[in-house]
XYZ file of C-alpha atoms in Angstrom:
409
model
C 176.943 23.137 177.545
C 177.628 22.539 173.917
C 179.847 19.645 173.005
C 181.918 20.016 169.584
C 182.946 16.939 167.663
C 186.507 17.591 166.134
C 186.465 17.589 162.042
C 187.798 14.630 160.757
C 188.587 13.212 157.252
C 189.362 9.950 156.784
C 189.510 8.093 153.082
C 188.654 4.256 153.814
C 188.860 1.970 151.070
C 187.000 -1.663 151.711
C 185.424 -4.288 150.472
C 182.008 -4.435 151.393
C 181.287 -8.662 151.958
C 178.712 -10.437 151.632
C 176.505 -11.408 155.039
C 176.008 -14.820 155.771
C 178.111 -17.497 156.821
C 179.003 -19.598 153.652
C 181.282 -22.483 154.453
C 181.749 -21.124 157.831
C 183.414 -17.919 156.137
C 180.716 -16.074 154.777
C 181.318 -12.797 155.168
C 179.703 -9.521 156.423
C 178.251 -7.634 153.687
C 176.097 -6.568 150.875
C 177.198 -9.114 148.223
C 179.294 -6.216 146.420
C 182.633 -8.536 146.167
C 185.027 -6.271 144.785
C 183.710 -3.182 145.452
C 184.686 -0.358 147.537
C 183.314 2.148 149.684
C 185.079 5.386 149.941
C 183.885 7.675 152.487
C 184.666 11.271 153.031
C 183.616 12.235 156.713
C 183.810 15.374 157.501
C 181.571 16.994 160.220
C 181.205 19.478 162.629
C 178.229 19.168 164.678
C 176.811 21.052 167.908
C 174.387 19.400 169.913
C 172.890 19.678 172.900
C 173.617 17.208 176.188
C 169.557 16.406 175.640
C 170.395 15.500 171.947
C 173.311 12.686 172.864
C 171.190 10.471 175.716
C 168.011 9.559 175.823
C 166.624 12.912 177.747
C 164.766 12.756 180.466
C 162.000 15.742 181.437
C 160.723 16.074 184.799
C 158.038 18.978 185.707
C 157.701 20.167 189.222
C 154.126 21.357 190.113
C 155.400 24.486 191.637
C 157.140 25.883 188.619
C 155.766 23.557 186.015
C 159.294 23.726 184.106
C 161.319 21.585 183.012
C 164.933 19.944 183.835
C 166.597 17.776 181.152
C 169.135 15.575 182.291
C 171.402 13.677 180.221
C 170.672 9.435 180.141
C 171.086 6.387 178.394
C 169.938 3.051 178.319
C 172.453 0.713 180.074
C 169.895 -2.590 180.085
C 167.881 -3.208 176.836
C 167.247 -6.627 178.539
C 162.816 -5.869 178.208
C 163.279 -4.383 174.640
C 164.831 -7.667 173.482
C 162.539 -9.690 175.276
C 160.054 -7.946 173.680
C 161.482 -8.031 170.031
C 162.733 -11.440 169.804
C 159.577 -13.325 168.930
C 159.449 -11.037 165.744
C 163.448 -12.292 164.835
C 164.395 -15.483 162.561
C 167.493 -16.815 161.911
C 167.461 -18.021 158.196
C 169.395 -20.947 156.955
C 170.188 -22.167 153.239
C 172.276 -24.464 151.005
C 172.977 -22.045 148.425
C 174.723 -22.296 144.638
C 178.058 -19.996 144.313
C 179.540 -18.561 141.257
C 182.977 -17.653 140.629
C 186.054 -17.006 137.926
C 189.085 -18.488 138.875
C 192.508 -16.634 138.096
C 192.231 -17.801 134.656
C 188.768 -16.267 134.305
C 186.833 -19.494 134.048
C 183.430 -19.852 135.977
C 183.491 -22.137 138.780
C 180.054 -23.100 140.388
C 179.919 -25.071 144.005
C 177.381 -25.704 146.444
C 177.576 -23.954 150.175
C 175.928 -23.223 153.336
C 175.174 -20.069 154.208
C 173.020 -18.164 157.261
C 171.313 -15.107 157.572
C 168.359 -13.160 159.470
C 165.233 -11.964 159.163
C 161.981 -10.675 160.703
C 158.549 -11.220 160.600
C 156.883 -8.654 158.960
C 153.472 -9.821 157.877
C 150.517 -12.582 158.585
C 148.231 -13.408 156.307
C 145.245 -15.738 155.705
C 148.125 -19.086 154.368
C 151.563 -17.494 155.178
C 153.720 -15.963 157.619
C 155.765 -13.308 155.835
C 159.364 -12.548 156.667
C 161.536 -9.119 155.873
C 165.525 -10.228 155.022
C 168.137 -9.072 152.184
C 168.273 -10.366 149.172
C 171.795 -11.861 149.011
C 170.798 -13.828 151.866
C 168.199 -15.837 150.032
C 170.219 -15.525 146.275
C 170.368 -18.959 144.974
C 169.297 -20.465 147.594
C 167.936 -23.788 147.488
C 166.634 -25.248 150.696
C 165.420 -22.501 153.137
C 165.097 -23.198 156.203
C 163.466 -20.465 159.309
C 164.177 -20.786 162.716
C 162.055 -19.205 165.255
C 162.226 -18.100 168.876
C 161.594 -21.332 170.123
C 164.649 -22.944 168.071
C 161.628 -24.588 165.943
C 162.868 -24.775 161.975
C 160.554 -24.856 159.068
C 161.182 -24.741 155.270
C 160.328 -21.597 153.677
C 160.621 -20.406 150.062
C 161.294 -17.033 148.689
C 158.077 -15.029 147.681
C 159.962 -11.882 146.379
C 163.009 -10.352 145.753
C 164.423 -7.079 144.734
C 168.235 -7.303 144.008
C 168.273 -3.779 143.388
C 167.183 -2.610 146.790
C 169.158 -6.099 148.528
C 165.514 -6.829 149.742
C 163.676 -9.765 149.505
C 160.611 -11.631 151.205
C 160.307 -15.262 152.337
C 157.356 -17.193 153.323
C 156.522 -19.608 155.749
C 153.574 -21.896 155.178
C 150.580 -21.349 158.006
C 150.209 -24.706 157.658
C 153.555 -26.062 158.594
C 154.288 -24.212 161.914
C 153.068 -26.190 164.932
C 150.819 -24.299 166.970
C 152.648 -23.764 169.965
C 155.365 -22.007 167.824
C 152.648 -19.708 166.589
C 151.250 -18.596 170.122
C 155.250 -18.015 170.831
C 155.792 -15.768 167.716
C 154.649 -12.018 166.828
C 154.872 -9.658 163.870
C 157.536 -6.906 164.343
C 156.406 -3.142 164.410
C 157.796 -0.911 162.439
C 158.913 2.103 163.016
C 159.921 5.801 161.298
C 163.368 5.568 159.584
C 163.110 9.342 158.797
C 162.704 10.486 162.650
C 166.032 9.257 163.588
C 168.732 11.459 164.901
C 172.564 11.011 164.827
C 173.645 9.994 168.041
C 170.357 7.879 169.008
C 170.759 4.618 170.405
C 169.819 1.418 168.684
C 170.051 -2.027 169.318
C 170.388 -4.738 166.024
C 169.679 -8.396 166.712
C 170.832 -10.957 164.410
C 172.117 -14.354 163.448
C 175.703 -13.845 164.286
C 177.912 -16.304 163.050
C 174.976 -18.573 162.224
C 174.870 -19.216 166.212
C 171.778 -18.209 166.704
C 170.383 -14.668 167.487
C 172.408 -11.796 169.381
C 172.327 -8.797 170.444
C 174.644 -5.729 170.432
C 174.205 -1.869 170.823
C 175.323 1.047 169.367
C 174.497 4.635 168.553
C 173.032 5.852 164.255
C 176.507 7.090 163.205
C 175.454 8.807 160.054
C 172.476 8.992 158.371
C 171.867 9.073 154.671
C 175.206 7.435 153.937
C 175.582 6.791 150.668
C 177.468 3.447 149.248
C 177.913 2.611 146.039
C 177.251 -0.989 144.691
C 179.015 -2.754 142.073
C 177.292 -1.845 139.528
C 177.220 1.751 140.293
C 174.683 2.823 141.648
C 174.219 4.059 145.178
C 171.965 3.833 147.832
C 171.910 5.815 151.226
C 171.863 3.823 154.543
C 171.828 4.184 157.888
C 175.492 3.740 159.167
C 175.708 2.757 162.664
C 178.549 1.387 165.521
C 176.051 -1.767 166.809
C 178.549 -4.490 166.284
C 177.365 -5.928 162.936
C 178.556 -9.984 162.205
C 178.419 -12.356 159.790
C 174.834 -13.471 159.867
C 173.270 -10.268 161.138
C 172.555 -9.659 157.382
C 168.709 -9.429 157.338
C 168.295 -8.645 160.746
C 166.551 -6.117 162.990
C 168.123 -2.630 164.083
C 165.292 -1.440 166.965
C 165.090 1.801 168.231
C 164.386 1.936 172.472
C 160.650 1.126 171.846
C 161.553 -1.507 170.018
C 160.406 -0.721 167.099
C 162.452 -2.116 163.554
C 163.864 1.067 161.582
C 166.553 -0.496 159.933
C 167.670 -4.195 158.035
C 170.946 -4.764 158.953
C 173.079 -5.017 155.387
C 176.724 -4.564 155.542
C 179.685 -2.933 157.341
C 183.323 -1.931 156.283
C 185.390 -4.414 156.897
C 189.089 -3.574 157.376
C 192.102 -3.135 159.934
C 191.929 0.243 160.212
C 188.221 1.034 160.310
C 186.194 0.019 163.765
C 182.286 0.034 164.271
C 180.876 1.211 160.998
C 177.894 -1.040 160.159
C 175.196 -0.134 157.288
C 171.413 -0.740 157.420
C 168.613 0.125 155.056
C 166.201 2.325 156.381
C 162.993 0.862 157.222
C 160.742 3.671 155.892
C 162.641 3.736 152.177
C 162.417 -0.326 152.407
C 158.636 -0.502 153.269
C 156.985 0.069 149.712
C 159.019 -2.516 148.558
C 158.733 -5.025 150.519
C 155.067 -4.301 150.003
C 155.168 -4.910 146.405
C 157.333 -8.047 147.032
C 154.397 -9.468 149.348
C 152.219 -9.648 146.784
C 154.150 -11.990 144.430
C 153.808 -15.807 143.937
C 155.431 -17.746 146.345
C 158.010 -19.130 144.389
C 157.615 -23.306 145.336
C 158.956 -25.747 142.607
C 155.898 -27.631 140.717
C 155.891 -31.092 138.942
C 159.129 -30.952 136.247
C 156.386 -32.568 133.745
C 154.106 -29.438 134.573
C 157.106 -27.069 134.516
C 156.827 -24.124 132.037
C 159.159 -23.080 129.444
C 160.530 -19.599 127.861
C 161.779 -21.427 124.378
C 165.061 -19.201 124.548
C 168.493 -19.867 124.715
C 170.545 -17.263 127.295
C 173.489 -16.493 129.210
C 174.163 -14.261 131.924
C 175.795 -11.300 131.795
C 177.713 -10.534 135.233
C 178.808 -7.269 136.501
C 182.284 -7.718 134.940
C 181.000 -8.187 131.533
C 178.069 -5.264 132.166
C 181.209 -2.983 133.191
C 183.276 -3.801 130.121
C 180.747 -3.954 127.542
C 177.956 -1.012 128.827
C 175.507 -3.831 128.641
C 173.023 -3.903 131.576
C 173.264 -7.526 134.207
C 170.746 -9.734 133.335
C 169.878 -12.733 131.588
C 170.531 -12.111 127.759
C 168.637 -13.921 125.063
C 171.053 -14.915 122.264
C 168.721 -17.366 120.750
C 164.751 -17.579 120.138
C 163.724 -20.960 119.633
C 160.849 -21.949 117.025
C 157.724 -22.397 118.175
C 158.566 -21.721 121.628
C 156.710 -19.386 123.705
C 158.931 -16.623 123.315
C 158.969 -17.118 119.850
C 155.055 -16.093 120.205
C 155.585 -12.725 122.028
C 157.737 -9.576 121.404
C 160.599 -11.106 122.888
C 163.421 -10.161 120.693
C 166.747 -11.774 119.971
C 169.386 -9.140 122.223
C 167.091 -8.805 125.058
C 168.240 -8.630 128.414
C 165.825 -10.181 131.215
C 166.098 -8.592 134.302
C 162.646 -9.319 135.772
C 160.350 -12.602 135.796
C 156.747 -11.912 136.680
C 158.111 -9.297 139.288
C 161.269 -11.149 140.125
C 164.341 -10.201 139.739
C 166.976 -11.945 137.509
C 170.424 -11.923 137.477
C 171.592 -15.229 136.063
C 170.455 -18.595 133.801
C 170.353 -20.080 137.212
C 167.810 -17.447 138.403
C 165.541 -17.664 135.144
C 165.791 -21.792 135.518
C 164.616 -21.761 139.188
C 161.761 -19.335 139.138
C 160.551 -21.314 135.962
C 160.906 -24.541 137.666
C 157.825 -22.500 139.755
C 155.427 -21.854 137.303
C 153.637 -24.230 135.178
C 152.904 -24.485 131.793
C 149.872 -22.416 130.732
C 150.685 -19.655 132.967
C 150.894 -15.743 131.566
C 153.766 -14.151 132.623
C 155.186 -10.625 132.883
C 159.230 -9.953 131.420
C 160.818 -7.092 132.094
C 163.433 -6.818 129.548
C 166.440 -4.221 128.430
C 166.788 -3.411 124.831
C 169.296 -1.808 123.107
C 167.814 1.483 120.867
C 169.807 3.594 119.717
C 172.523 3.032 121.552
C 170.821 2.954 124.603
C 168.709 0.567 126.954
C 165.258 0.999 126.962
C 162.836 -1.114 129.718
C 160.085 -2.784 128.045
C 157.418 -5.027 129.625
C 156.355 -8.274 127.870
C 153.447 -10.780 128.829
C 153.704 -13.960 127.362
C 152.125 -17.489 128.238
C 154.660 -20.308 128.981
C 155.087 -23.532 127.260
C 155.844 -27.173 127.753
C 158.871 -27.562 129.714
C 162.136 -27.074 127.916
C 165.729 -26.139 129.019
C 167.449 -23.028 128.862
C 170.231 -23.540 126.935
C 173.450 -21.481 128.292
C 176.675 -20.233 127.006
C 179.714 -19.656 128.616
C 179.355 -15.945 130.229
C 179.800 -13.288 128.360
């Protein structure tokens, strides 16, 4: 018996919020304040009653055919029991930046809480998977693990990009009965998943601690658009997705991770229409991003130094002025070290030795990482022709010196 879904066409317009709970109001989604997603659904699809459930086959020996009967999981109670020592809750005092109504940028400090999962071991550090926005700015990570123990972490990589981002945990610092209690999540195949599966997402809701809810993939290849224009296809799902869940696992019934939860629509008239990035499209990058330097703060006398003066352009002065976000280098200073590379005057940093930059703040804190000495990789926009053109430039750091910043542009 075929079962028809009715077309339907609905235009939603909503802010997609950032995820995490900042000042007990963070909000659910992926750090595009301002945006909107529009979304045109309109679908006719036939399936068959083995394609909604879970199917189950039975084979008699007599006939040796086979009966599918229509199922579904009513008690994921073993699948989370087997998933949560994988899940972290992630913690942060973080730095916000705002324009009030008379455009003037306002900067305050706030809490903030996220998720995450363990997706790596290695020889020092325990490597977890989580959105960038959860770890922006943030300043004092902290990872809680199944057994409610907390331990700093820092952030190893990020890709603002792709909202992805990797934090570690020192081996070091994690009591050994925490590590017995804790496992590394499996992944699984984003790009086997079929509309109308059922998947469960586990997360940090509310910065209570980890939950659970369970849903069906709504939609797959959805694609959102980001504030600054470009657009990304996710996995769109009705799991109840909460402040908090951002960074979190979405499981399929064997438990293994196929999506990071990200963002949902957030309005009065929409209901169960969560976003999360597919795990196979996310898993070369978070590769890359395990690879980087683990971004903990050195001595400030060791501290290294660009010898620039910058300010950031946002996404509101990138949209009115075609200029690309970044970190943009209005001054070289003399003798400095950028002064001894091909740096140029007009450059937009958007990349530090492989991590992104978005903000003076951002260039200040991954500096406040490396010491003196140390040769570095910028990625940089430049303006030719009327266009931007990426450029990479290695250059070795100086004695520590502050970036100088402007008002934003």
């Amino acid at each position: 018996m075929k079962l028809r879904t009715a077309k339907k066409a609905a235009y939603v317009t909503a802010a997609a919020l950032l995820f995490g709970t900042v000042s007990g109001s963070v909000i659910a989604g992926m750090n595009y304040a301002g945006s909107q997603i529009i979304t045109a659904y309109n679908a006719e699809e036939t399936t068959s009653s083995s394609q909604i459930a879970a199917s189950s086959v039975s084979q008699t020996a007599a006939t040796q055919t086979s009966t599918t009967t229509q199922s579904s999981v009513t008690d994921v109670s073993s699948i989370v029991e087997k998933v949560m020592p994988s899940v972290v809750a992630i913690s942060d005092t973080m730095t916000v930046q705002q324009r009030d109504m008379f455009g003037r940028q306002q900067t305050y400090e706030a809490q903030s809480s996220g998720s995450g999962f363990i997706i790596a071991k290695t020889d020092t550090e325990l490597l977890i998977a989580t959105n960038n926005h959860v770890v922006e700015n943030a300043e004092n990570l902290s990872v809680t693990f199944v057994d409610d123990t907390s331990i700093s972490g820092a952030v190893k990589g990020t890709d603002a990009a792709a909202d992805l981002a990797i934090v570690a945990v020192q081996l070091s610092d994690i009591p050994e009965e925490t590590l017995n209690s804790i496992q590394v999540a499996s992944l699984g195949d984003s790009d086997q998943l079929k509309v109308g599966q059922q998947v469960i997402a586990i997360g940090n809701a509310l910065g209570y601690g980890q939950s659970v809810t369970v849903g069906y993939v709504s939609a797959l290849n959805r694609e959102i658009q980001n504030e600054d224009g470009t657009s990304s296809a996710y996995i769109q799902t009705d799991a109840a997705i909460n402040p908090g869940n951002s960074g979190g696992a979405l499981l399929d019934l064997n438990g293994n991770v196929i999506g990071i939860n990200t963002a949902k629509t957030a309005s009065t008239e929409v209901e169960g229409m969560g976003y999360a990035i597919p795990i196979t499209k996310a898993q070369e990058i978070l590769n890359q991003l395990m690879t980087q330097k683990t971004l903990i703060a050195v001595d400030e006398a060791s501290q290294g130094s660009l010898g620039i003066q910058a300010l950031t352009i946002d996404s509101s002065a990138a949209q009115s002025f075609g200029m690309p976000q970044g970190v943009y280098v209005y001054q070289i200073t003399e003798g400095g070290a950028a002064s001894q590379s091909e740096l140029h005057e007009m450059d937009i940093i958007t990349a530090f030795d492989g991590h992104s930059v978005s903000t003076v703040q951002d260039l200040t804190s991954i500096l406040s990482c490396y010491e003196q000495g140390t040769e570095v990789t910028l990625t940089v926009q430049r303006l030719e022709e009327g266009t931007y053109a990426e450029h990479s430039i290695t250059l070795t750091l100086g004695a520590k010196e502050d970036i100088s910043s402007s008002p934003q542009a």
